[in-house]
Amino acid sequence: GEKGLEIESNDGNFKAKIGGRIQVDTQVNFNDNHNGQADHANTDLDNGVGFRRLRLYTEGIMWKDYEYRFEYDWARNGGGVNGITDAYLKYLHFKPFTITIGQMNEGKSMESVMSNNYLTFIERSLPNNAFIESGPNSKYQVGIMAETFEKAFNMPWTVRGGITTESVGAPAPGNSSNNTSAGNTNRNGFSGNTSYQLVGRGTLAPLYSKEDGYVLHTGVWGSWRSVNNNYNADGTYRNGGWQYLSQPDTDIDRTAWINTGNLTKGNKDAPGSFRADEVAMFGAELAGSYGPVHMEAEYMQAQIAGQGYSNQDLLQGFYVQGGWFLTGENRPYDEKKGTWNRVIPHSNFLFGDGWGAWEIAARYDTMDMNTKHINGGSINAGTLGVNWYLTPKVRFMTNWVHIFGTQTGSAGKCTTSATGNDTIGCFNGLSPDIWETAVRLDF
Amino acid sequence: GEKGLEIESNDGNFKAKIGGRIQVDTQVNFNDNHNGQADHANTDLDNGVGFRRLRLYTEGIMWKDYEYRFEYDWARNGGGVNGITDAYLKYLHFKPFTITIGQMNEGKSMESVMSNNYLTFIERSLPNNAFIESGPNSKYQVGIMAETFEKAFNMPWTVRGGITTESVGAPAPGNSSNNTSAGNTNRNGFSGNTSYQLVGRGTLAPLYSKEDGYVLHTGVWGSWRSVNNNYNADGTYRNGGWQYLSQPDTDIDRTAWINTGNLTKGNKDAPGSFRADEVAMFGAELAGSYGPVHMEAEYMQAQIAGQGYSNQDLLQGFYVQGGWFLTGENRPYDEKKGTWNRVIPHSNFLFGDGWGAWEIAARYDTMDMNTKHINGGSINAGTLGVNWYLTPKVRFMTNWVHIFGTQTGSAGKCTTSATGNDTIGCFNGLSPDIWETAVRLDF
Amino acid sequence: GEKGLEIESNDGNFKAKIGGRIQVDTQVNFNDNHNGQADHANTDLDNGVGFRRLRLYTEGIMWKDYEYRFEYDWARNGGGVNGITDAYLKYLHFKPFTITIGQMNEGKSMESVMSNNYLTFIERSLPNNAFIESGPNSKYQVGIMAETFEKAFNMPWTVRGGITTESVGAPAPGNSSNNTSAGNTNRNGFSGNTSYQLVGRGTLAPLYSKEDGYVLHTGVWGSWRSVNNNYNADGTYRNGGWQYLSQPDTDIDRTAWINTGNLTKGNKDAPGSFRADEVAMFGAELAGSYGPVHMEAEYMQAQIAGQGYSNQDLLQGFYVQGGWFLTGENRPYDEKKGTWNRVIPHSNFLFGDGWGAWEIAARYDTMDMNTKHINGGSINAGTLGVNWYLTPKVRFMTNWVHIFGTQTGSAGKCTTSATGNDTIGCFNGLSPDIWETAVRLDF
């Protein structure tokens, strides 16, 4: 049936399922270079086609209380342990209170807690990518997490919190393991200990009626991380540190237009050196739906602390977006996770018997990585999108992204390389338009 | 049942299945070096054992109209996205007319359209490997494809055509993505746009009777590709281009005895430089079966165009082969794809109750990569084979390959390296014999 | 049901199943450096969290006689073919006599023949890791194997033997394939032929009663390997050889404290050079259970032969261990494989209705890699463990490992690198304590 490859025992105590998702995206760029200008060469964004995600998972329940899930993404980070997203054991005995051990979504931001199968836009917002999704700072981390949900006076709420370390697959500096690809060697004596993070999130929906099709959602989340930094005996930097980066709401060409670089740099205690010892993050969420319309806004920040940093080193970003189902669907709310749920078209696409669901949407998002001691650049952008849901699990998306302003940061000054090419800093000051399309299905 | 791990809803609108294939091959070489000669060192082909293919797939149908398929080959190109073969969505509403989006078989040559589970010989022919299967020119490409099949006056025909770009997993120069293994980065600002290809194939079986066990198959296919070539601002070559190569009908040691090298070489517009801008391919197919015998022949060519190339730069190859089922089976024809189908033994192997199907086969194949401006070498070879089909999905194969003549091309002149070893060009003029075996099953 | 995702035809002739395992481990180290000493810098073992194994498999039976199994470990050797454990076809017609073709467990040592799902300690013993599990010497090898089991006078016995080559995924020198990651190239003309091994094992349980809960197990195994060694034409070493190594019973930080290095070293026939031509291995097993207690001991050795080696180059190791189920379970014996089977708790963990099974265990293990011509170091260690089996397939483990003595070998002399760091030899003489925990489930 619609559940796909799933088997369940008669008493319901055992379940097992296989599923996955396929996402094929395209990108075409306009005004994406300075080539007309005298002092610029030939650097631009790529047009192209590619896979955004290619995932398979297996999940199940054993002896009623023990849930497991293992998911792998073949389009993620080039193979090996790098493609693992979920790999955990969840203890269900005290449902809705559960405890999860293994690698899982750390649980920041309603947009990142939500499955990418339900995204309104092809890419999550700039702050979601910079703070949670992209680069070394993977949201899938090994740890232990407790979570629960309930209703108080008919208002659904959720709480979760836990301790996580690093993602097994993230690149450095977010992952301090050396030699992940060597023969059966997970770590060696020169990687340093694993960093760790305390993380939590709470949500409350003060207004909610599934029947009448409306919800008002509020949420906050925060985290504190102790960063792994390692120096050699002579004080030179060895490994570790922290970093934030994001592509400009793009999909196929994911060049990081904003990028803090490694926030730990220079030799130990040397003048002018920096060491990111701690990172404190905070986010606030506001979202709602009423009949066919829905809106969503989030603010996120990260405060860097450590040698060379001050309380003015606060990275910030936010987005606000809205959508309208022309075909009248209400965007469903997931009370258990405190975020949106899968859109079910009133009718599937079937030539006259139904045209699926159609949605138009708009978003403004901005991310600022320029602080007193960090010059990572900034972007602000607008996106218009149209989504066609042929069935609950098959849809076509198209987005038009306009970058209002790009500042690629001091690390990205526009220079010319030995081969005469522009460097990444030459994207500075561009206001490109980007046309993206996506075919996305899960099963 | 025989379908393996498959689940189907009662109304047939939903299906899901898991399957795969395991192929273990061996190779032993004779007369594969010039070591006896005064001016030659110690280069020869390897004897060995290895996996030819290790694939798992999941496929299914959702809401009757939406078919998906995802297949991965663990023995292909070393992991990550490189091992992906199929990853597509197929729209079935207008069956037999279908539209496919994602990565799929581009559909050239009846031998390459056909599943490798049904091959008569352990390896496909030299032109199949050179033009379609091996190296950067992978037959699994991302794109969109329409196809249909029908009968006209009892003559089955098929037509397919589409536009494809590159394979997500092919090595350069066939794939212009840089940094495929970097953190969540599909492409970057220096890869250049994706190349693209128009491709089509048509087949007609003027004589066909499933009941009486005969078929006469004819087919043609063609393609035109715009090649991605990128130069730096100072005119030096950056990336892109095109290449054909093939091993000498071998399996374990896949050293490319014929190899055009990158057809784009040298700096931009420099004297003596080459730039492959376009590649036009064409192929013709003829095949037939009558009772227990079957034959098959294909001709293929590729015309290179662009700076430095002329219309005399035409690469060509063909093969002709025949087989005879000693146990009387007729090789089945797949009307829907215009190629051969799976052999079903009259009886499975069961000690006296049945000995499976036994087949003997012979092939002559040749591939010439020497043209006016390309000196990629040439091979012509003969193969004798015996196949034992224990069940429809388990079989043993053995091939004896004799290379009649090898010319490894100017790029492969026989020289001696700093360590005293022969280079690849020292295989020139060899006429080795190669004994190959294979255990192949799918499930 | 408990079997998970399994489908079986009504006549039982066809079966198909998907399963897997998830293992999350942690490690915290004490007294793991010499940092207090004047001549030492900052080398220690890492504390951390990671995945020990992340496996999925599919297996099945077709036409009653043909069993297949394909298993992949995402935490093994960094992706591609490297993560393949099992990939074989097994012919069942003459059960219990079977023939297996493909990649499979070579079958040495009762502890390594046994599934790691049933281990008493978090890591197998030092000689198991050094001789069978770790580094280039992977126990999963491509080959052909015959095996059977029977009872004689009520005494279960097993015999197996076969010929294997190399593991498709092992790193050099255990695997002589070059370019495993290149485009569709399994091997090339410079890898040399595959090495091969003859291997066999026999077991006998002179006392055995499943009902009364006791067993006495004895076993021997042996192997002889012809090693692949390749030299260039000028006599310099090219590739091949053999190597043994092991981490100190650790799990997350797997730094090889004992390590022979490549046993083939130096130029061909040069004075002082070594060439490992042959390796002969032998092992003896003794184990037993009586009610809730069980014990197990194994001795293993490897004799190196070839240029530069003498019959005094014998590597040796052994371990002895015992366990006691506080909750009264008897450790089951697997008559078919001649090793232990899965522990089934008398009652699953369910708050008052059952507390699962609890087991305490102790082990002493030692491995000596110092011989006349090999100075690989030695370790002897003791481990105390507590296991909590919540269900037959979910358990928590914790181990306290104390290293009694470490000698890291001549290759690991303690020196200081250019950056002022200690080298691996500076672990010499340490007696660290290591606290390990594990969450392990299979499905």
PDB file of C-alpha atoms in Angstrom, chain A residues 1-7 18 22 24 41-52 54-56 74-80 133-135 171 251-255 348-351 390-394 396 418-424 427 439 441-443, chain B residues 5-9 14-18 58-59 62-63 65-70 72 74 79-81 84 87-89 91 93-94 101-103 142-143 165 168 176-177 180-194 231-236 238:
ATOM      1  CA  GLY A   1       0.000   0.000   0.000  1.00  0.00           C
ATOM      2  CA  GLU A   2       0.994   3.613   0.418  1.00  0.00           C
ATOM      3  CA  LYS A   3       3.393   2.540   3.136  1.00  0.00           C
ATOM      4  CA  GLY A   4       5.663   0.864   0.591  1.00  0.00           C
ATOM      5  CA  LEU A   5       7.946  -1.962   1.676  1.00  0.00           C
ATOM      6  CA  GLU A   6       6.686  -2.439   5.234  1.00  0.00           C
ATOM      7  CA  ILE A   7       6.058  -5.586   7.237  1.00  0.00           C
ATOM      8  CA  ILE A  18      12.481   0.204   3.701  1.00  0.00           C
ATOM      9  CA  ILE A  22      15.248  10.783  -4.931  1.00  0.00           C
ATOM     10  CA  VAL A  24      16.944  15.759  -9.022  1.00  0.00           C
ATOM     11  CA  ALA A  41      38.199  37.505 -15.402  1.00  0.00           C
ATOM     12  CA  ASN A  42      35.940  34.532 -15.908  1.00  0.00           C
ATOM     13  CA  THR A  43      34.518  33.294 -12.616  1.00  0.00           C
ATOM     14  CA  ASP A  44      30.808  32.533 -12.525  1.00  0.00           C
ATOM     15  CA  LEU A  45      28.363  30.071 -11.045  1.00  0.00           C
ATOM     16  CA  ASP A  46      27.746  26.814 -12.887  1.00  0.00           C
ATOM     17  CA  ASN A  47      24.572  25.904 -14.686  1.00  0.00           C
ATOM     18  CA  GLY A  48      23.836  22.266 -14.329  1.00  0.00           C
ATOM     19  CA  VAL A  49      21.866  19.271 -13.204  1.00  0.00           C
ATOM     20  CA  GLY A  50      22.519  17.018 -10.271  1.00  0.00           C
ATOM     21  CA  PHE A  51      21.177  14.940  -7.445  1.00  0.00           C
ATOM     22  CA  ARG A  52      20.376  16.877  -4.294  1.00  0.00           C
ATOM     23  CA  LEU A  54      19.606  10.112  -2.835  1.00  0.00           C
ATOM     24  CA  ARG A  55      18.606   8.360   0.352  1.00  0.00           C
ATOM     25  CA  LEU A  56      17.569   4.927   1.466  1.00  0.00           C
ATOM     26  CA  TRP A  74      24.517   8.671  -1.517  1.00  0.00           C
ATOM     27  CA  ALA A  75      24.688  12.315  -2.558  1.00  0.00           C
ATOM     28  CA  ARG A  76      26.171  13.452   0.745  1.00  0.00           C
ATOM     29  CA  ASN A  77      29.847  14.151   1.271  1.00  0.00           C
ATOM     30  CA  GLY A  78      31.209  11.575  -1.104  1.00  0.00           C
ATOM     31  CA  GLY A  79      30.729   8.181   0.482  1.00  0.00           C
ATOM     32  CA  GLY A  80      31.855   6.109   3.420  1.00  0.00           C
ATOM     33  CA  GLU A 133      22.924  22.238   7.593  1.00  0.00           C
ATOM     34  CA  SER A 134      26.029  23.039   5.567  1.00  0.00           C
ATOM     35  CA  GLY A 135      29.706  22.385   5.806  1.00  0.00           C
ATOM     36  CA  PRO A 171      34.502  17.321   7.297  1.00  0.00           C
ATOM     37  CA  ASP A 251      21.444  24.035  -5.118  1.00  0.00           C
ATOM     38  CA  ILE A 252      23.736  22.658  -7.785  1.00  0.00           C
ATOM     39  CA  ASP A 253      26.648  25.097  -7.565  1.00  0.00           C
ATOM     40  CA  ARG A 254      27.165  25.249  -3.826  1.00  0.00           C
ATOM     41  CA  THR A 255      30.155  27.607  -3.733  1.00  0.00           C
ATOM     42  CA  ASN A 348      -3.848  13.499  -6.913  1.00  0.00           C
ATOM     43  CA  PHE A 349      -2.885  14.515 -10.453  1.00  0.00           C
ATOM     44  CA  LEU A 350      -4.925  12.437 -12.910  1.00  0.00           C
ATOM     45  CA  PHE A 351      -5.967  14.442 -15.995  1.00  0.00           C
ATOM     46  CA  LEU A 390       1.200  15.467  -8.030  1.00  0.00           C
ATOM     47  CA  THR A 391       0.704  13.049  -5.146  1.00  0.00           C
ATOM     48  CA  PRO A 392       1.619  13.248  -1.451  1.00  0.00           C
ATOM     49  CA  LYS A 393       5.059  11.855  -2.332  1.00  0.00           C
ATOM     50  CA  VAL A 394       5.846  13.224  -5.814  1.00  0.00           C
ATOM     51  CA  PHE A 396       7.834  19.423  -8.945  1.00  0.00           C
ATOM     52  CA  ALA A 418      48.292  32.644 -11.451  1.00  0.00           C
ATOM     53  CA  THR A 419      46.071  31.348 -14.248  1.00  0.00           C
ATOM     54  CA  GLY A 420      44.344  34.706 -14.580  1.00  0.00           C
ATOM     55  CA  ASN A 421      41.129  33.540 -12.964  1.00  0.00           C
ATOM     56  CA  ASP A 422      39.128  35.519 -10.453  1.00  0.00           C
ATOM     57  CA  THR A 423      39.053  34.197  -6.916  1.00  0.00           C
ATOM     58  CA  ILE A 424      35.889  33.624  -4.936  1.00  0.00           C
ATOM     59  CA  PHE A 427      31.537  37.356  -6.512  1.00  0.00           C
ATOM     60  CA  VAL A 439      11.807  16.812  -9.021  1.00  0.00           C
ATOM     61  CA  LEU A 441       9.888  12.021  -4.518  1.00  0.00           C
ATOM     62  CA  ASP A 442      10.044   9.770  -1.525  1.00  0.00           C
ATOM     63  CA  PHE A 443       8.848   6.252  -1.078  1.00  0.00           C
TER      64      PHE A 443
ATOM     65  CA  LEU B   5      11.456  -9.271  -1.625  1.00  0.00           C
ATOM     66  CA  GLU B   6       8.394  -7.719  -3.255  1.00  0.00           C
ATOM     67  CA  ILE B   7       5.239  -6.309  -1.716  1.00  0.00           C
ATOM     68  CA  GLU B   8       2.147  -5.326  -3.686  1.00  0.00           C
ATOM     69  CA  SER B   9      -1.086  -3.670  -2.591  1.00  0.00           C
ATOM     70  CA  PHE B  14       1.412   0.216  -5.161  1.00  0.00           C
ATOM     71  CA  LYS B  15       4.430  -2.053  -5.438  1.00  0.00           C
ATOM     72  CA  ALA B  16       7.830  -2.118  -3.805  1.00  0.00           C
ATOM     73  CA  LYS B  17      10.749  -4.473  -4.308  1.00  0.00           C
ATOM     74  CA  ILE B  18      14.367  -5.000  -3.264  1.00  0.00           C
ATOM     75  CA  THR B  58      14.866  -0.849  -4.802  1.00  0.00           C
ATOM     76  CA  GLU B  59      12.062  -0.076  -7.189  1.00  0.00           C
ATOM     77  CA  MET B  62       3.157   4.583  -6.234  1.00  0.00           C
ATOM     78  CA  TRP B  63      -0.400   5.640  -7.070  1.00  0.00           C
ATOM     79  CA  ASP B  65       1.343   6.127 -12.385  1.00  0.00           C
ATOM     80  CA  TYR B  66       4.644   6.793 -10.629  1.00  0.00           C
ATOM     81  CA  GLU B  67       7.475   4.325 -10.897  1.00  0.00           C
ATOM     82  CA  TYR B  68      10.796   4.851  -9.134  1.00  0.00           C
ATOM     83  CA  ARG B  69      14.035   2.904  -9.233  1.00  0.00           C
ATOM     84  CA  PHE B  70      17.284   3.368  -7.340  1.00  0.00           C
ATOM     85  CA  TYR B  72      23.747   1.182  -6.548  1.00  0.00           C
ATOM     86  CA  TRP B  74      29.428  -1.230  -4.819  1.00  0.00           C
ATOM     87  CA  GLY B  79      32.054   4.674  -3.814  1.00  0.00           C
ATOM     88  CA  GLY B  80      30.061   7.806  -3.172  1.00  0.00           C
ATOM     89  CA  VAL B  81      27.852   9.037  -5.982  1.00  0.00           C
ATOM     90  CA  ILE B  84      24.858   5.068  -8.670  1.00  0.00           C
ATOM     91  CA  ALA B  87      17.945   6.837  -9.859  1.00  0.00           C
ATOM     92  CA  TYR B  88      14.804   7.942 -11.620  1.00  0.00           C
ATOM     93  CA  LEU B  89      11.100   8.688 -11.616  1.00  0.00           C
ATOM     94  CA  TYR B  91       5.594   8.458 -15.348  1.00  0.00           C
ATOM     95  CA  HIS B  93       0.018   7.029 -17.040  1.00  0.00           C
ATOM     96  CA  PHE B  94       0.160   6.744 -20.834  1.00  0.00           C
ATOM     97  CA  ILE B 101      13.459  11.840 -15.215  1.00  0.00           C
ATOM     98  CA  GLY B 102      16.694  11.267 -13.313  1.00  0.00           C
ATOM     99  CA  GLN B 103      19.714   9.091 -13.952  1.00  0.00           C
ATOM    100  CA  VAL B 142      21.057  12.355 -15.769  1.00  0.00           C
ATOM    101  CA  GLY B 143      18.318  13.573 -18.087  1.00  0.00           C
ATOM    102  CA  THR B 165      23.752  15.588 -19.420  1.00  0.00           C
ATOM    103  CA  VAL B 168      26.890  11.928 -11.577  1.00  0.00           C
ATOM    104  CA  SER B 176      32.772  18.337 -15.284  1.00  0.00           C
ATOM    105  CA  SER B 177      31.858  18.555 -11.598  1.00  0.00           C
ATOM    106  CA  THR B 180      32.317  15.822  -5.780  1.00  0.00           C
ATOM    107  CA  SER B 181      33.702  14.540  -2.546  1.00  0.00           C
ATOM    108  CA  ALA B 182      33.753  17.827  -0.643  1.00  0.00           C
ATOM    109  CA  GLY B 183      31.321  18.602   2.136  1.00  0.00           C
ATOM    110  CA  ASN B 184      27.855  18.766   0.654  1.00  0.00           C
ATOM    111  CA  THR B 185      29.310  20.502  -2.396  1.00  0.00           C
ATOM    112  CA  ASN B 186      27.959  19.142  -5.636  1.00  0.00           C
ATOM    113  CA  ARG B 187      29.727  21.586  -7.909  1.00  0.00           C
ATOM    114  CA  ASN B 188      31.685  24.789  -7.553  1.00  0.00           C
ATOM    115  CA  GLY B 189      32.273  27.950  -9.486  1.00  0.00           C
ATOM    116  CA  PHE B 190      35.104  26.509 -11.502  1.00  0.00           C
ATOM    117  CA  SER B 191      33.613  23.391 -13.025  1.00  0.00           C
ATOM    118  CA  GLY B 192      31.871  24.988 -15.942  1.00  0.00           C
ATOM    119  CA  ASN B 193      28.366  24.201 -17.071  1.00  0.00           C
ATOM    120  CA  THR B 194      27.206  20.656 -17.625  1.00  0.00           C
ATOM    121  CA  TYR B 231      39.965  27.254 -20.039  1.00  0.00           C
ATOM    122  CA  ASN B 232      41.490  29.596 -17.514  1.00  0.00           C
ATOM    123  CA  ALA B 233      41.615  33.326 -18.146  1.00  0.00           C
ATOM    124  CA  ASP B 234      45.159  33.015 -19.463  1.00  0.00           C
ATOM    125  CA  GLY B 235      44.049  30.359 -21.955  1.00  0.00           C
ATOM    126  CA  THR B 236      45.444  27.306 -20.195  1.00  0.00           C
ATOM    127  CA  ARG B 238      41.206  23.921 -16.908  1.00  0.00           C
TER     128      ARG B 238
END
